[in-house]
Tab-separated table of C-alpha atoms in Angstrom:
chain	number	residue	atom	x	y	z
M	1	UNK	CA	43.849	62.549	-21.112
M	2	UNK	CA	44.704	62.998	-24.725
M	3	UNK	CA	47.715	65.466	-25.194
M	4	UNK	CA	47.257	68.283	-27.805
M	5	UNK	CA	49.294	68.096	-30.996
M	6	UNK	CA	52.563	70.084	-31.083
M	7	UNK	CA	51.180	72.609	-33.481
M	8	UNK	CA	48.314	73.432	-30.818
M	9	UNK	CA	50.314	73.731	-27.839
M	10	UNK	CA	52.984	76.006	-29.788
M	11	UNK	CA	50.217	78.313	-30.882
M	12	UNK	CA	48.475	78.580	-27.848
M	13	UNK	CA	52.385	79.297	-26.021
M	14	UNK	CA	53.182	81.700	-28.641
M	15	UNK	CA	49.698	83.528	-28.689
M	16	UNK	CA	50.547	86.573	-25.941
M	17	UNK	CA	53.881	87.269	-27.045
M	18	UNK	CA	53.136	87.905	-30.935
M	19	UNK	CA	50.453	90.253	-29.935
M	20	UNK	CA	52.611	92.032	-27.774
M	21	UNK	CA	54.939	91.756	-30.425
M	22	UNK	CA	52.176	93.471	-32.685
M	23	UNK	CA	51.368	96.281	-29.908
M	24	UNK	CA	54.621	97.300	-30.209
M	25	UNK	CA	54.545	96.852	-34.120
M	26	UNK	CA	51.611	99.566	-34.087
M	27	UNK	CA	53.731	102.367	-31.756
M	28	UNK	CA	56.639	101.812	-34.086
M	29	UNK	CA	54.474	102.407	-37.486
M	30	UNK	CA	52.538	105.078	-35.807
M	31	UNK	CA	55.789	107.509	-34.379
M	32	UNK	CA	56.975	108.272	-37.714
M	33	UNK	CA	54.387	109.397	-39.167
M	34	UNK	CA	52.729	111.185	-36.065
M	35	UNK	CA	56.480	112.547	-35.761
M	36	UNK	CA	57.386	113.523	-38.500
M	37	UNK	CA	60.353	115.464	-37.853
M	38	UNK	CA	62.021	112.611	-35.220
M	39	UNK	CA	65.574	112.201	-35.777
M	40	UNK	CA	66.914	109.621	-37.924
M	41	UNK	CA	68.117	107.532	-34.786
M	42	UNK	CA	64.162	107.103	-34.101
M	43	UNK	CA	63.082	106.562	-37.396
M	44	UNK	CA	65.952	103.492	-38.062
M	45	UNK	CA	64.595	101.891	-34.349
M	46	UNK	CA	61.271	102.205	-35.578
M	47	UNK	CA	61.984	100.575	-38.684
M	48	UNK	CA	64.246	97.702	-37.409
M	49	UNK	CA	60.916	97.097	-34.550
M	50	UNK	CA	59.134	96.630	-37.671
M	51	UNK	CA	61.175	94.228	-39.223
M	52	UNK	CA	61.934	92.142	-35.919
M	53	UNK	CA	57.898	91.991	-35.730
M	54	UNK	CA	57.145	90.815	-39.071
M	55	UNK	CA	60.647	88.169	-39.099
M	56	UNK	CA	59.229	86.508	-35.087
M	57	UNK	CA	55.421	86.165	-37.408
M	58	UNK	CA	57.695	84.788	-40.423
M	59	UNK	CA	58.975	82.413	-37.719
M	60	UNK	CA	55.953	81.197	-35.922
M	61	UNK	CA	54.657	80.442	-39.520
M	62	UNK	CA	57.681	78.077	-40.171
M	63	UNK	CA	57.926	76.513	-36.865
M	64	UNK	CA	53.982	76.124	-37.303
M	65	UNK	CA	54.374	74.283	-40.743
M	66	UNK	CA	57.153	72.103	-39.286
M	67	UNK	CA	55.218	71.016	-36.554
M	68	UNK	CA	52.047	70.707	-38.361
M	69	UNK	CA	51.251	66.477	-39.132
M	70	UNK	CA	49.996	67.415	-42.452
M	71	UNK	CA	51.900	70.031	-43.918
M	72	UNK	CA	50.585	70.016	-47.504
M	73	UNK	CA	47.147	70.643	-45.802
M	74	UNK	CA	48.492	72.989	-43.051
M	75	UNK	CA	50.041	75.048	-46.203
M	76	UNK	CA	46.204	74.601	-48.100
M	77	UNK	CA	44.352	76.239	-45.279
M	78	UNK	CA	46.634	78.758	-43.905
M	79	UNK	CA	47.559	80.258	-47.709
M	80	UNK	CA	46.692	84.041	-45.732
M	81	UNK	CA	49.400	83.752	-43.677
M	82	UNK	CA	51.923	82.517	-46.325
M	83	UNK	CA	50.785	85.660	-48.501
M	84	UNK	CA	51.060	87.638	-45.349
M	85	UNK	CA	54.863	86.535	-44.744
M	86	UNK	CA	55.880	86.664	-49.014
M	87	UNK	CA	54.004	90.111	-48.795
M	88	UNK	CA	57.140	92.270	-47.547
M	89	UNK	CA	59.960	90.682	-49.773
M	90	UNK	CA	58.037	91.257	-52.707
M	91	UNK	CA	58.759	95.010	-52.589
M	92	UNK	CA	60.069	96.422	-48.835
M	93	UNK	CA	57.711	98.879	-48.574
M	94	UNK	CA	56.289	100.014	-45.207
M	95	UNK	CA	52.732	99.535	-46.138
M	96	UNK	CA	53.428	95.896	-47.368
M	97	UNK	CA	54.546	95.077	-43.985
M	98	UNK	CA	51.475	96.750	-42.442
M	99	UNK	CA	49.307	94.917	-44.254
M	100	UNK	CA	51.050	91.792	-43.822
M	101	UNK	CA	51.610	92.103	-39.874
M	102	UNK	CA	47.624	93.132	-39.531
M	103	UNK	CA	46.766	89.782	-41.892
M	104	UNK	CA	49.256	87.650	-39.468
M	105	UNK	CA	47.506	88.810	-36.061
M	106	UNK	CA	44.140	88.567	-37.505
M	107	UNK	CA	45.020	85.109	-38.205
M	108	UNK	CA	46.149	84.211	-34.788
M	109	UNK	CA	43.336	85.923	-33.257
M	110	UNK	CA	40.739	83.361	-35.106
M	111	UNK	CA	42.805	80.386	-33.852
M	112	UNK	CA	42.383	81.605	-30.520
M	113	UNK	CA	38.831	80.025	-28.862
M	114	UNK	CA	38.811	82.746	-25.716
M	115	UNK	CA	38.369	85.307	-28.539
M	116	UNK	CA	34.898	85.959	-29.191
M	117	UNK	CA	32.836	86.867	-31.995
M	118	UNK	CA	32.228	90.550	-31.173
M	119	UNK	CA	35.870	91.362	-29.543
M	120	UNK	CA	37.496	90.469	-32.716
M	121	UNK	CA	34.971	92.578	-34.470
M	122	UNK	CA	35.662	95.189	-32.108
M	123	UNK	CA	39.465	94.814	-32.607
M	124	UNK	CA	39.068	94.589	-36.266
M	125	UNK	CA	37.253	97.953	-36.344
M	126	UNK	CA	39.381	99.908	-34.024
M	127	UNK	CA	42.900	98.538	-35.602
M	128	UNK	CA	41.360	99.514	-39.266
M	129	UNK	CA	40.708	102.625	-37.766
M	130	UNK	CA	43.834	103.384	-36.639
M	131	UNK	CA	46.156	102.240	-39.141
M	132	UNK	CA	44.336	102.996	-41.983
M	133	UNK	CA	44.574	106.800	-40.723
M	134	UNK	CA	48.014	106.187	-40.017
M	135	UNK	CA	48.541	104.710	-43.786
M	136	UNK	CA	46.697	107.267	-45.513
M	137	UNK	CA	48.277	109.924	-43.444
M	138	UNK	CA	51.356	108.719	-44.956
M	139	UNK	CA	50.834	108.786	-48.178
M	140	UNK	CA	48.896	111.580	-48.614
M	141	UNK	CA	50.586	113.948	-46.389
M	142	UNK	CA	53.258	115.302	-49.022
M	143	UNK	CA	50.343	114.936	-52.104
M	144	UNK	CA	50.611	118.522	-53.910
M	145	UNK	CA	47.134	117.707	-54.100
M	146	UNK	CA	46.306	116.189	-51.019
M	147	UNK	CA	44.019	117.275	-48.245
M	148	UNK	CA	44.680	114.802	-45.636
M	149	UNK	CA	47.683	116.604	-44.006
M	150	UNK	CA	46.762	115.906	-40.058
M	151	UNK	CA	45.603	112.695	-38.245
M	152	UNK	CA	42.353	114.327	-37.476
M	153	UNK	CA	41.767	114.933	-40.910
M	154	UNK	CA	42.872	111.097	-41.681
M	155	UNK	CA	41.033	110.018	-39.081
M	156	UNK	CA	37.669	111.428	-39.781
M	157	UNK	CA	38.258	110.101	-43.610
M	158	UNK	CA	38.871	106.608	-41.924
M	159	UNK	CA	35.780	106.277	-40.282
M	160	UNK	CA	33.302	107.795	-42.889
M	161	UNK	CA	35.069	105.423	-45.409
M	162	UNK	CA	34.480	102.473	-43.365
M	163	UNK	CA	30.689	103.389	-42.526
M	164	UNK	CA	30.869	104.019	-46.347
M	165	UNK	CA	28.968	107.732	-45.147
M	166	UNK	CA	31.862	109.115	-47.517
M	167	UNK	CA	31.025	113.030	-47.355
M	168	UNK	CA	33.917	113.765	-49.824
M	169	UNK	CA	35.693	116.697	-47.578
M	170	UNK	CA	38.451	114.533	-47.644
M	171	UNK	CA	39.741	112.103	-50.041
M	172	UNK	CA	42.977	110.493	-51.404
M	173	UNK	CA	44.313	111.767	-54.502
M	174	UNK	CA	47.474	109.228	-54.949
M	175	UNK	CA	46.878	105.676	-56.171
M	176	UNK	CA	48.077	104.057	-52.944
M	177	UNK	CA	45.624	106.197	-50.759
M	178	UNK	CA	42.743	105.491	-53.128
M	179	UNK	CA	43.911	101.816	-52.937
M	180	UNK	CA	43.503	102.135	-48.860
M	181	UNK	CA	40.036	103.268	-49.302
M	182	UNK	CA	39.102	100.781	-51.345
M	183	UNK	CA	40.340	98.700	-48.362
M	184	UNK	CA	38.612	100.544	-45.854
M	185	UNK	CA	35.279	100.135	-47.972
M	186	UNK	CA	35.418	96.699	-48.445
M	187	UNK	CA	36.295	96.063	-44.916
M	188	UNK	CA	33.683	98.245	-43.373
M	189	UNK	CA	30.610	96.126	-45.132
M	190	UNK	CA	31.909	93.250	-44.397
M	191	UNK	CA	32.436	93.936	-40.761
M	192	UNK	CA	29.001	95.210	-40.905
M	193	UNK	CA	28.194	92.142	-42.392
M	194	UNK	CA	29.393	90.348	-39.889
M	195	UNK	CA	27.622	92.203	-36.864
M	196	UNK	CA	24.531	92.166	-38.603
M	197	UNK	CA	24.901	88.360	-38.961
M	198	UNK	CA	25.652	88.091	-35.750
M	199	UNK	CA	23.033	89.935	-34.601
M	200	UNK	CA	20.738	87.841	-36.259
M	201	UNK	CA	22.066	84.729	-35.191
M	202	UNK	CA	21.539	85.524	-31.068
M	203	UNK	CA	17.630	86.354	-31.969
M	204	UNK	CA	16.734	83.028	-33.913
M	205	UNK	CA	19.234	81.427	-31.201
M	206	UNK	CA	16.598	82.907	-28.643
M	207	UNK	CA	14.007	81.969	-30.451
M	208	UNK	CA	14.841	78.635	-31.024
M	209	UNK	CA	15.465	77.715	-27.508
M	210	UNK	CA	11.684	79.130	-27.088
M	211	UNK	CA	10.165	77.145	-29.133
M	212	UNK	CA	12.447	74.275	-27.576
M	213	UNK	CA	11.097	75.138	-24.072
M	214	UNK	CA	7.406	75.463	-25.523
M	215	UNK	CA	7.934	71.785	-26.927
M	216	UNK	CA	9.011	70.416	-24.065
M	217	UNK	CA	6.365	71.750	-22.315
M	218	UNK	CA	3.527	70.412	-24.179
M	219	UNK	CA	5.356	67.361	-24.251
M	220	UNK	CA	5.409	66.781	-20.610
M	221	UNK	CA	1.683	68.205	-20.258
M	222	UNK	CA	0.882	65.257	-23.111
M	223	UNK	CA	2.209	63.189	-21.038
M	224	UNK	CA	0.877	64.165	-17.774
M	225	UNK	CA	-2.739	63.901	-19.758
M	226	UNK	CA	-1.815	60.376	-20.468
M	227	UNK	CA	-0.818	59.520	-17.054
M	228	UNK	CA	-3.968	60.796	-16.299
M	229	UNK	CA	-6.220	58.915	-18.109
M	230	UNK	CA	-4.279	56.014	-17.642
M	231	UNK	CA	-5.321	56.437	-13.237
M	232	UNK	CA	-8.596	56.922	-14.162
M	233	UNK	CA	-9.093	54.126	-16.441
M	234	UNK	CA	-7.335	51.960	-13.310
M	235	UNK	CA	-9.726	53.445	-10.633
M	236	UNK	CA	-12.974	52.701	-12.722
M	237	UNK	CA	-11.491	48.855	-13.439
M	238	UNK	CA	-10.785	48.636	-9.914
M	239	UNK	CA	-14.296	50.399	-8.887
M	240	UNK	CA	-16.090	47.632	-10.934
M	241	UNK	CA	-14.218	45.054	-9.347
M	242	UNK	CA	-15.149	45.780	-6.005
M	243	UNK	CA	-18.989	46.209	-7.138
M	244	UNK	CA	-19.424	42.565	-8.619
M	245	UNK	CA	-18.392	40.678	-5.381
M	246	UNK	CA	-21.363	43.413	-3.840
M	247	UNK	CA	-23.757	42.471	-6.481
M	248	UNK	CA	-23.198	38.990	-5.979
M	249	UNK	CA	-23.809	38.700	-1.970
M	250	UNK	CA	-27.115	40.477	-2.867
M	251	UNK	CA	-28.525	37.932	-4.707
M	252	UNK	CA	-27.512	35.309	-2.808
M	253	UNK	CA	-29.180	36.902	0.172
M	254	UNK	CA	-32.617	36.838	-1.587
């Protein structure tokens, strides 16, 4: 049996861990800003989880690239997660490692086979959902303008900007939030995209392996028809046959 190249075995090791690494990414990003008056011992242990999450996907990108047998390529296809990892020390901004950490999982979660189509849709929705609300939340909470100043309010503004319903009650007024909901926009049609295509795909799938079955059905009744004919044709040779020798007697006989 052939083995399975390093780089596959590490990712498929390393697979549970950074998502549990992730779940605990999300309660650290999310008590802050639910909290917001936690003390300063809370807020420093949420930030260093955040950091320790984001430096073990850093990581498992190197160690990935080291293992890979064509790194040049490996580098080529997997530019997301290198953007993903730069993201953060560009500017150290909380948001920058959100959105990097969410790119990073996503991109395990496509490597993994036992994830299907409509889980990681389902993931992709709720985890938009949530930390968008959580995002916009934080920026727009202090906004002297603002009118997203509770996570219901954020949430609600989440999910009519990603069914793109957008009934304006609430809205971002700072350029990050309006940046999010640009995000959240784009996002929601293509995840709607990508149900609808999906969708699609299981109906002419169906239908396909209909018409399949139908073929293969007149095939074998063709078939049968010939076999048919073919007895037939033997039984009237054979019939004749045993007339002649019949015939022949006869006229001997007169």
């Amino acid at each position: 049996m052939k083995q399975a190249p390093a780089q596959v075995r590490w990712e498929r090791r390393t697979q549970r861990p950074l998502f549990g690494l992730a779940l605990a990414f999300a309660v650290a990003y999310a008590v802050p800003i639910v909290e917001p008056d936690a003390s300063r011992e809370v807020v420093s242990a949420c930030l260093a989880v955040e950091w320790v999450v984001w430096g073990a996907f850093a990581l498992d990108y190197v160690i990935r690239l080291v293992l890979a047998e064509r790194r040049a390529e490996f580098v080529r296809d997997h530019w997301i997660d290198l953007c993903a990892v730069v993201l953060p020390l560009v500017q150290p901004l909380r948001l920058l490692r959100l959105v990097s950490t969410l790119l990073l999982v996503g991109q395990r979660a496509r490597m993994a086979s036992q994830v299907r189509l409509t889980t990681y849709v389902a993931g992709s929705v709720v985890g938009l959902l949530m930390f968008g609300s959580l995002a916009v939340l934080s920026v727009e909470r202090d906004s002297p303008n603002g009118n997203i100043k509770t996570l219901g309010d954020a949430v609600w503004w989440s999910f009519t900007t990603m069914t793109t319903v957008g009934y304006g009650d609430h809205a971002p007024t700072t350029g990050v939030g309006r940046m999010l909901a640009v995000g959240l926009m784009l996002s929601g049609i293509a995840l709607l995209g990508v149900v609808t295509a999906n969708i699609a795909a299981w109906f002419i799938a169906r239908f396909e392996m209909d018409d399949v079955e139908e073929r293969r059905q007149t095939e074998a009744i063709r078939v049968l028809t010939e076999e048919v004919r073919a007895l037939r044709a033997e039984v009237a040779s054979l019939s004749g046959a045993a007339a002649v020798p019949g015939q022949v007697s006869e006229e001997k006989a007169r």
